[in-house]
PDB file of C-alpha atoms in Angstrom:
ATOM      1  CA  UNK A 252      20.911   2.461   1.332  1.00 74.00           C
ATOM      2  CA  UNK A 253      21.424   4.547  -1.791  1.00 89.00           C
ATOM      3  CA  UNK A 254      20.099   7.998  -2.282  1.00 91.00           C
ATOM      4  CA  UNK A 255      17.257   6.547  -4.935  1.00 91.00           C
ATOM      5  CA  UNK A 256      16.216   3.872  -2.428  1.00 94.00           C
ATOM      6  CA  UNK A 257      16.059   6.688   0.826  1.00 95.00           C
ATOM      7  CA  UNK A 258      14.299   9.367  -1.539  1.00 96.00           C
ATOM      8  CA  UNK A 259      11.452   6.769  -2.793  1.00 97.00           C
ATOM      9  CA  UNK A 260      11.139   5.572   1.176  1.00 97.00           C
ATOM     10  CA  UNK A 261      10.901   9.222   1.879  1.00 97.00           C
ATOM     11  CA  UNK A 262       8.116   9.400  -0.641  1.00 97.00           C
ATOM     12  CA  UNK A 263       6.092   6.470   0.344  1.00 98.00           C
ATOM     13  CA  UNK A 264       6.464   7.233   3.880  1.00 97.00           C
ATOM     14  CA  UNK A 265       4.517  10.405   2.747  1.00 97.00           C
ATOM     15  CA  UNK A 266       1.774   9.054   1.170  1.00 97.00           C
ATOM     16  CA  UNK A 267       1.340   6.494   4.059  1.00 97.00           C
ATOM     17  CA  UNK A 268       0.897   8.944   6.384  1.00 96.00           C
ATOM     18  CA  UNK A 269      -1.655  11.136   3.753  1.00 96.00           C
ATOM     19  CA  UNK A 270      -3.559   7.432   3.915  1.00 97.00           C
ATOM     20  CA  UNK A 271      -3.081   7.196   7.763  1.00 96.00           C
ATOM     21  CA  UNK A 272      -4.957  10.761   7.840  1.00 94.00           C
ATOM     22  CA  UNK A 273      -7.783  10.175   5.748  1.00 95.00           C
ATOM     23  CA  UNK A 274      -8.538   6.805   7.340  1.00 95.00           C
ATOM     24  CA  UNK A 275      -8.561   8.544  10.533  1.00 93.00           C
ATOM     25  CA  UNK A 276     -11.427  10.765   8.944  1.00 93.00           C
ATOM     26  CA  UNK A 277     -13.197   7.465   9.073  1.00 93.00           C
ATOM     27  CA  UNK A 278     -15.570   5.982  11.747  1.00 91.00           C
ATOM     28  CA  UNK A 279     -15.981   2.166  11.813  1.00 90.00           C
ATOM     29  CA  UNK A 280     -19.409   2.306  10.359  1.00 92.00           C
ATOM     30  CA  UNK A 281     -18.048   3.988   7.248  1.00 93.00           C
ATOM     31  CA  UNK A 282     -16.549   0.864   6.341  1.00 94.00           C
ATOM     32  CA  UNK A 283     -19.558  -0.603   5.390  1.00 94.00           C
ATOM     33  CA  UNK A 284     -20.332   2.097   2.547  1.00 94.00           C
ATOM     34  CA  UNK A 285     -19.685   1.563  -0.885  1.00 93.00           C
ATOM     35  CA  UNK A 286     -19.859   4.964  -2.375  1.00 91.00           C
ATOM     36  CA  UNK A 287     -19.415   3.753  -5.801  1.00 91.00           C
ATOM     37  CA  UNK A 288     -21.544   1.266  -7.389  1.00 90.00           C
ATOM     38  CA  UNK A 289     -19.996  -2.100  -8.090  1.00 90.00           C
ATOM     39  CA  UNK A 290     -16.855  -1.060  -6.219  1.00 91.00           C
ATOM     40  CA  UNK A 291     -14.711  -1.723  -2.810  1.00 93.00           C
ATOM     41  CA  UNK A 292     -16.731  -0.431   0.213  1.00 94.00           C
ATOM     42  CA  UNK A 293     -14.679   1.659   2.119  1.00 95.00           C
ATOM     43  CA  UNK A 294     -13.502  -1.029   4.068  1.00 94.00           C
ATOM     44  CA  UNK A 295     -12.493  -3.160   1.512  1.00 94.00           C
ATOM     45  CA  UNK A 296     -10.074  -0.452  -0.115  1.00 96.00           C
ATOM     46  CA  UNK A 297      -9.036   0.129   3.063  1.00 95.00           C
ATOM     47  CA  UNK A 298      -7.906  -3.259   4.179  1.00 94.00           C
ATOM     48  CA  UNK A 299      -6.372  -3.601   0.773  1.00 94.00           C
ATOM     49  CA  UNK A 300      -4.252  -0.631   1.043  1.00 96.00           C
ATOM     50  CA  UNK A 301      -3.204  -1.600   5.151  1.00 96.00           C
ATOM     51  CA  UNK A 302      -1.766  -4.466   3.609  1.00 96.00           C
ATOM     52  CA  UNK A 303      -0.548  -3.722   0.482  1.00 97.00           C
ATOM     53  CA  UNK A 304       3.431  -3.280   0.963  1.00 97.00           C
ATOM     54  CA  UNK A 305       3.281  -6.452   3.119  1.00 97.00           C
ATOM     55  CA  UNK A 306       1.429  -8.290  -0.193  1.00 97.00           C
ATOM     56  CA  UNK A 307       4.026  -6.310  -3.128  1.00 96.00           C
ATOM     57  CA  UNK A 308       6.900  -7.412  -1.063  1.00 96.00           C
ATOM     58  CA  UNK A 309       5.792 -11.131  -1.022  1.00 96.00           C
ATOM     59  CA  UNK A 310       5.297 -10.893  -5.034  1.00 95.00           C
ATOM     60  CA  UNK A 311       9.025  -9.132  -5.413  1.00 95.00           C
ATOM     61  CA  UNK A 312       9.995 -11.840  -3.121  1.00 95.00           C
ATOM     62  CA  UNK A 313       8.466 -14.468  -6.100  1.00 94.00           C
ATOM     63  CA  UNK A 314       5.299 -15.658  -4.259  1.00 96.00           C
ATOM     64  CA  UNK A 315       3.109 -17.992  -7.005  1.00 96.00           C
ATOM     65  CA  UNK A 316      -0.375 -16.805  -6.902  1.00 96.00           C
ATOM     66  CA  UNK A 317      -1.583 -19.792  -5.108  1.00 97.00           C
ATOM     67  CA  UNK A 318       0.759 -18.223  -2.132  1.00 97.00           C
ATOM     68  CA  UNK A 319      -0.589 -14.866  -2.921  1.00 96.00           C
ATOM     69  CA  UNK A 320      -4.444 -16.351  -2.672  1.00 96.00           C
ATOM     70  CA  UNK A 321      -3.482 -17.439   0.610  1.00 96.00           C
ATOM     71  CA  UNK A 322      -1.965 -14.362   2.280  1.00 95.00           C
ATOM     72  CA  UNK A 323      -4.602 -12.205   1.083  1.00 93.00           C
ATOM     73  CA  UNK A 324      -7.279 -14.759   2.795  1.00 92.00           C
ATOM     74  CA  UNK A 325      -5.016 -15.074   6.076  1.00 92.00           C
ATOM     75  CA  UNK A 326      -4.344 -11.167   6.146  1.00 92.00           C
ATOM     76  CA  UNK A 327      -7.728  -9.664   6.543  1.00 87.00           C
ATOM     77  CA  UNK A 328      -7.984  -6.553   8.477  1.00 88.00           C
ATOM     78  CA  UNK A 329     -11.342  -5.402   9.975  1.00 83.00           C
ATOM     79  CA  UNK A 330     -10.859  -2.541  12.499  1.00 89.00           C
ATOM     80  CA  UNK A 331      -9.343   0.868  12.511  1.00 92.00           C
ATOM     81  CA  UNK A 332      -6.814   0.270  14.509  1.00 93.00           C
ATOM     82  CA  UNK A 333      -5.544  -3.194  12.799  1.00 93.00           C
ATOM     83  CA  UNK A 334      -5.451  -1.342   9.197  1.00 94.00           C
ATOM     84  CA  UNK A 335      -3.001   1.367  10.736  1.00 95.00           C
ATOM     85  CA  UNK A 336      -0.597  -0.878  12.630  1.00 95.00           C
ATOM     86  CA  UNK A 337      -0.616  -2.895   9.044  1.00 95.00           C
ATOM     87  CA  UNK A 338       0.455   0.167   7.427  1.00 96.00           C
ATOM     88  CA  UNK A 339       3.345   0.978   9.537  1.00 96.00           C
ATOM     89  CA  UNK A 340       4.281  -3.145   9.955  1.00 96.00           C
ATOM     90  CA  UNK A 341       4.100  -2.993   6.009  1.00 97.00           C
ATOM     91  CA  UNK A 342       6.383   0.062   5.422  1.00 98.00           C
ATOM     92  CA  UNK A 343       8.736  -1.253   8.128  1.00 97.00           C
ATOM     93  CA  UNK A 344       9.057  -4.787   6.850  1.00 97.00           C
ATOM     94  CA  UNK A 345       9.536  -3.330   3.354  1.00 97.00           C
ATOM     95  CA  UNK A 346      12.397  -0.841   4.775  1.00 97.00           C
ATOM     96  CA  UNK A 347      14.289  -3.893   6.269  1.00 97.00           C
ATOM     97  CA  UNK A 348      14.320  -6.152   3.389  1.00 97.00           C
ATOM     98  CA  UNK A 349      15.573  -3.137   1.102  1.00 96.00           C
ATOM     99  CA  UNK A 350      18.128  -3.039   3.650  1.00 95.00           C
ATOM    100  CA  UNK A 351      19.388  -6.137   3.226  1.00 95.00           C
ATOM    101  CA  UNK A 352      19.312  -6.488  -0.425  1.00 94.00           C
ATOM    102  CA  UNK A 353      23.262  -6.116  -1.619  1.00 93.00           C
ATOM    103  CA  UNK A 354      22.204  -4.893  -4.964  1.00 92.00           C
ATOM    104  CA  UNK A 355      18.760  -2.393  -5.772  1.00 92.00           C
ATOM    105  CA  UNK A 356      19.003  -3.154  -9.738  1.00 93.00           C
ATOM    106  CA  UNK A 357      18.778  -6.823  -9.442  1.00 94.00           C
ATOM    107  CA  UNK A 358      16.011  -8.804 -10.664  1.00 94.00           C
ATOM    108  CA  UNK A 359      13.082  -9.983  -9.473  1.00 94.00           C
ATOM    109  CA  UNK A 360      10.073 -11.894 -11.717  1.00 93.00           C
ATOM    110  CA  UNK A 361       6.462 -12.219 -10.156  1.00 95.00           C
ATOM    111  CA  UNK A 362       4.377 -15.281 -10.827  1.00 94.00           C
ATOM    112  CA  UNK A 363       2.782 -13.682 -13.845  1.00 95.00           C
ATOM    113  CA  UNK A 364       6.343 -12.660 -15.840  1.00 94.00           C
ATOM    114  CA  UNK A 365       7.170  -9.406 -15.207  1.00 95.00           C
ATOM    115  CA  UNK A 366      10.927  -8.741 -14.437  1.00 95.00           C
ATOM    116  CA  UNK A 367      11.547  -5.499 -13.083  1.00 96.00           C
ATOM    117  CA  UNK A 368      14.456  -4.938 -10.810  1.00 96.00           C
ATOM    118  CA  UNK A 369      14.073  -4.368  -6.788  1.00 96.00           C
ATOM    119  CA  UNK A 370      13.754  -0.545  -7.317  1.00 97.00           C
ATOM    120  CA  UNK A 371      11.668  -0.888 -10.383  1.00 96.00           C
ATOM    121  CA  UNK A 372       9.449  -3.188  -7.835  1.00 97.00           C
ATOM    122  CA  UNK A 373       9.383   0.066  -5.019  1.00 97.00           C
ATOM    123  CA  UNK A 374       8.523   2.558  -7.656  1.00 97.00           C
ATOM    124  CA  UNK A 375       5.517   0.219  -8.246  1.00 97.00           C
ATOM    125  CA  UNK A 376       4.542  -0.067  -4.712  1.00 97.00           C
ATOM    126  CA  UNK A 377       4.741   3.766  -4.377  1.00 98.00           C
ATOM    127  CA  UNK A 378       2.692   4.201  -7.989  1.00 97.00           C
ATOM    128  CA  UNK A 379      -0.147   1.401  -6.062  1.00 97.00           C
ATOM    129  CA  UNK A 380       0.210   3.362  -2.388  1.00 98.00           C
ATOM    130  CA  UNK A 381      -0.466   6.381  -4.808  1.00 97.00           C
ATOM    131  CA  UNK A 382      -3.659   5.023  -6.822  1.00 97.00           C
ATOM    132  CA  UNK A 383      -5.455   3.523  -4.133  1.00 97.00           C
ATOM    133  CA  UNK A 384      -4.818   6.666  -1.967  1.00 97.00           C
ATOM    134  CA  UNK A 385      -6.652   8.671  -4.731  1.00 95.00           C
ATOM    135  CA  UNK A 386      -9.593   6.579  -4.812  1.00 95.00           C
ATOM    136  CA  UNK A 387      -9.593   6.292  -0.900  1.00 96.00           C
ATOM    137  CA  UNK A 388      -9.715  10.573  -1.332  1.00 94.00           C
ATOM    138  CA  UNK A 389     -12.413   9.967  -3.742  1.00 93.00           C
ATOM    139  CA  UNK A 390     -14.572   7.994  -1.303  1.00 94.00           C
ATOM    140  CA  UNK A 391     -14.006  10.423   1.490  1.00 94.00           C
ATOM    141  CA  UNK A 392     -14.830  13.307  -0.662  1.00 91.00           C
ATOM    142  CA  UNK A 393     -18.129  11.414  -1.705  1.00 90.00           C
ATOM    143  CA  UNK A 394     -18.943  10.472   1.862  1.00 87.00           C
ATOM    144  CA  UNK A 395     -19.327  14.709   2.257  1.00 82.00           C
ATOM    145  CA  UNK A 396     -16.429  14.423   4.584  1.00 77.00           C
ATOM    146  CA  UNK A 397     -13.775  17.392   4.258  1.00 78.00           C
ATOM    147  CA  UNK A 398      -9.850  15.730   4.724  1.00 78.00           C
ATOM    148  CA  UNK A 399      -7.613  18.231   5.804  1.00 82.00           C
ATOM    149  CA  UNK A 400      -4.875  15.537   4.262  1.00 87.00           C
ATOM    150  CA  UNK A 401      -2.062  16.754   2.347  1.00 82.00           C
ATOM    151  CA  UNK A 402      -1.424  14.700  -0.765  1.00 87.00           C
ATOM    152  CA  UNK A 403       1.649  15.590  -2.216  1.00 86.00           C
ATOM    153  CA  UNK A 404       4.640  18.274  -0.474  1.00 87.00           C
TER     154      UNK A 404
END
Protein backbone atom coordinates (compact mmCIF):
# COMPACT_ATOMS: atom_id res chain seq x y z
CA UNK A 1 0.00 0.00 0.00
CA UNK A 2 1.38 3.40 -0.96
CA UNK A 3 2.28 6.08 1.47
CA UNK A 4 -1.08 8.25 0.34
CA UNK A 5 -3.27 5.17 0.82
CA UNK A 6 -1.50 4.24 4.63
CA UNK A 7 -1.55 8.10 5.63
CA UNK A 8 -5.47 8.55 4.69
CA UNK A 9 -6.10 4.92 6.62
CA UNK A 10 -4.11 6.45 9.37
CA UNK A 11 -6.46 9.38 9.28
CA UNK A 12 -9.72 7.66 9.14
CA UNK A 13 -8.69 5.22 11.63
CA UNK A 14 -8.51 8.44 13.79
CA UNK A 15 -11.64 9.80 13.35
CA UNK A 16 -13.25 6.30 13.84
CA UNK A 17 -11.99 5.98 16.99
CA UNK A 18 -12.99 10.02 17.92
CA UNK A 19 -16.68 8.48 16.74
CA UNK A 20 -16.12 5.21 18.77
CA UNK A 21 -15.55 7.70 21.89
CA UNK A 22 -18.35 9.90 21.63
CA UNK A 23 -20.79 7.06 20.98
CA UNK A 24 -19.54 5.54 24.04
CA UNK A 25 -20.69 8.90 25.80
CA UNK A 26 -24.03 7.55 24.77
CA UNK A 27 -26.60 5.42 26.73
CA UNK A 28 -29.16 3.42 24.68
CA UNK A 29 -31.96 5.71 25.56
CA UNK A 30 -30.13 8.61 23.94
CA UNK A 31 -30.81 7.13 20.75
CA UNK A 32 -34.18 8.02 20.77
CA UNK A 33 -33.46 11.94 20.99
CA UNK A 34 -33.52 14.10 18.20
CA UNK A 35 -31.80 17.17 19.39
CA UNK A 36 -32.42 19.03 16.30
CA UNK A 37 -35.72 19.57 14.86
CA UNK A 38 -36.49 17.78 11.63
CA UNK A 39 -33.19 15.91 11.87
CA UNK A 40 -31.57 12.22 12.55
CA UNK A 41 -32.21 11.23 16.22
CA UNK A 42 -29.18 10.24 17.66
CA UNK A 43 -29.64 6.89 16.68
CA UNK A 44 -30.27 7.38 13.30
CA UNK A 45 -26.86 9.36 12.70
CA UNK A 46 -25.43 6.88 14.53
CA UNK A 47 -26.40 3.81 12.63
CA UNK A 48 -25.64 5.77 9.53
CA UNK A 49 -22.17 6.52 10.44
CA UNK A 50 -21.56 2.47 11.91
CA UNK A 51 -22.19 1.64 8.51
CA UNK A 52 -21.02 4.09 6.39
CA UNK A 53 -17.51 2.69 4.98
CA UNK A 54 -19.31 -0.66 4.50
CA UNK A 55 -22.14 1.49 2.24
CA UNK A 56 -19.12 4.02 0.30
CA UNK A 57 -17.28 0.90 -0.49
CA UNK A 58 -20.34 -0.81 -2.15
CA UNK A 59 -20.92 2.59 -4.28
CA UNK A 60 -16.91 2.66 -5.30
CA UNK A 61 -17.52 -0.90 -5.97
CA UNK A 62 -20.53 0.45 -8.66
CA UNK A 63 -23.63 -0.62 -6.65
CA UNK A 64 -26.99 0.93 -8.69
CA UNK A 65 -29.10 2.60 -6.19
CA UNK A 66 -31.68 -0.04 -6.26
CA UNK A 67 -28.63 -2.23 -4.61
CA UNK A 68 -27.83 0.65 -2.42
CA UNK A 69 -31.79 0.86 -1.25
CA UNK A 70 -31.38 -2.58 -0.32
CA UNK A 71 -28.23 -2.67 1.82
CA UNK A 72 -29.20 0.27 3.68
CA UNK A 73 -32.71 -1.60 4.54
CA UNK A 74 -30.80 -5.04 5.29
CA UNK A 75 -27.98 -3.17 7.35
CA UNK A 76 -29.80 -1.58 10.18
CA UNK A 77 -28.04 -1.30 13.39
CA UNK A 78 -29.97 -0.77 16.68
CA UNK A 79 -27.70 -1.31 19.74
CA UNK A 80 -24.49 0.06 21.05
CA UNK A 81 -22.63 -2.62 20.69
CA UNK A 82 -23.76 -3.59 16.90
CA UNK A 83 -22.90 0.19 15.71
CA UNK A 84 -19.21 -0.30 17.09
CA UNK A 85 -18.43 -3.76 15.74
CA UNK A 86 -19.91 -2.08 12.29
CA UNK A 87 -17.39 0.51 12.58
CA UNK A 88 -14.41 -1.60 12.96
CA UNK A 89 -16.02 -4.47 10.28
CA UNK A 90 -16.40 -1.27 7.99
CA UNK A 91 -12.82 0.13 8.33
CA UNK A 92 -11.46 -3.44 8.06
CA UNK A 93 -13.37 -4.48 4.98
CA UNK A 94 -12.41 -1.12 3.43
CA UNK A 95 -8.53 -1.77 4.39
CA UNK A 96 -8.66 -5.20 2.56
CA UNK A 97 -10.19 -4.21 -0.62
CA UNK A 98 -7.60 -1.19 -0.86
CA UNK A 99 -5.27 -3.92 -0.47
CA UNK A 100 -6.09 -5.68 -3.23
CA UNK A 101 -6.65 -3.02 -5.69
CA UNK A 102 -3.34 -3.15 -8.17
CA UNK A 103 -3.75 0.45 -9.01
CA UNK A 104 -5.14 3.53 -6.30
CA UNK A 105 -5.70 6.12 -9.37
CA UNK A 106 -8.00 3.95 -11.28
CA UNK A 107 -11.49 4.69 -11.86
CA UNK A 108 -14.45 4.06 -10.37
CA UNK A 109 -18.18 5.71 -11.43
CA UNK A 110 -21.16 5.46 -8.86
CA UNK A 111 -24.69 4.97 -10.09
CA UNK A 112 -25.29 8.69 -10.23
CA UNK A 113 -21.97 9.66 -12.63
CA UNK A 114 -19.36 10.69 -10.69
CA UNK A 115 -15.87 9.27 -11.67
CA UNK A 116 -13.37 9.79 -9.18
CA UNK A 117 -10.51 7.41 -8.86
CA UNK A 118 -10.16 4.73 -5.80
CA UNK A 119 -8.23 7.33 -3.68
CA UNK A 120 -10.37 10.18 -4.77
CA UNK A 121 -13.30 7.65 -3.46
CA UNK A 122 -11.23 7.27 0.30
CA UNK A 123 -10.68 10.95 0.57
CA UNK A 124 -14.52 11.08 0.28
CA UNK A 125 -15.19 8.50 2.81
CA UNK A 126 -12.77 10.27 5.22
CA UNK A 127 -14.46 13.95 4.24
CA UNK A 128 -18.24 11.83 5.17
CA UNK A 129 -16.51 9.94 8.47
CA UNK A 130 -15.49 13.68 9.11
CA UNK A 131 -19.02 15.51 8.61
CA UNK A 132 -21.14 13.18 10.29
CA UNK A 133 -18.61 13.02 13.22
CA UNK A 134 -19.15 16.84 13.60
CA UNK A 135 -22.75 16.69 13.75
CA UNK A 136 -22.61 13.50 16.03
CA UNK A 137 -20.24 16.21 18.39
CA UNK A 138 -22.97 18.61 17.85
CA UNK A 139 -25.67 16.32 19.27
CA UNK A 140 -23.57 15.30 22.20
CA UNK A 141 -22.73 18.81 22.99
CA UNK A 142 -26.59 19.63 22.83
CA UNK A 143 -27.51 16.61 24.91
CA UNK A 144 -25.31 18.74 27.89
CA UNK A 145 -22.95 15.86 27.74
CA UNK A 146 -19.10 16.89 28.01
CA UNK A 147 -16.86 14.38 25.35
CA UNK A 148 -13.51 14.20 26.42
CA UNK A 149 -12.99 13.06 22.48
CA UNK A 150 -10.16 14.31 20.62
CA UNK A 151 -11.09 15.40 17.12
CA UNK A 152 -8.20 16.04 15.22
CA UNK A 153 -4.08 15.20 16.44
Amino acid sequence: MNTYLQNTFHQIQFTINSIKGLIETLNQSDFQIAPIEGKRTVGELVSHLSILCRADLQIIKKASMEEMDAFYELNIVNSKKEMLEQLNEGYEELVCYYESLPDAFSTATSYWGTTYSHFEWLLEILAHLNHHRAQLHLYVTLMRKEPSVMLFE
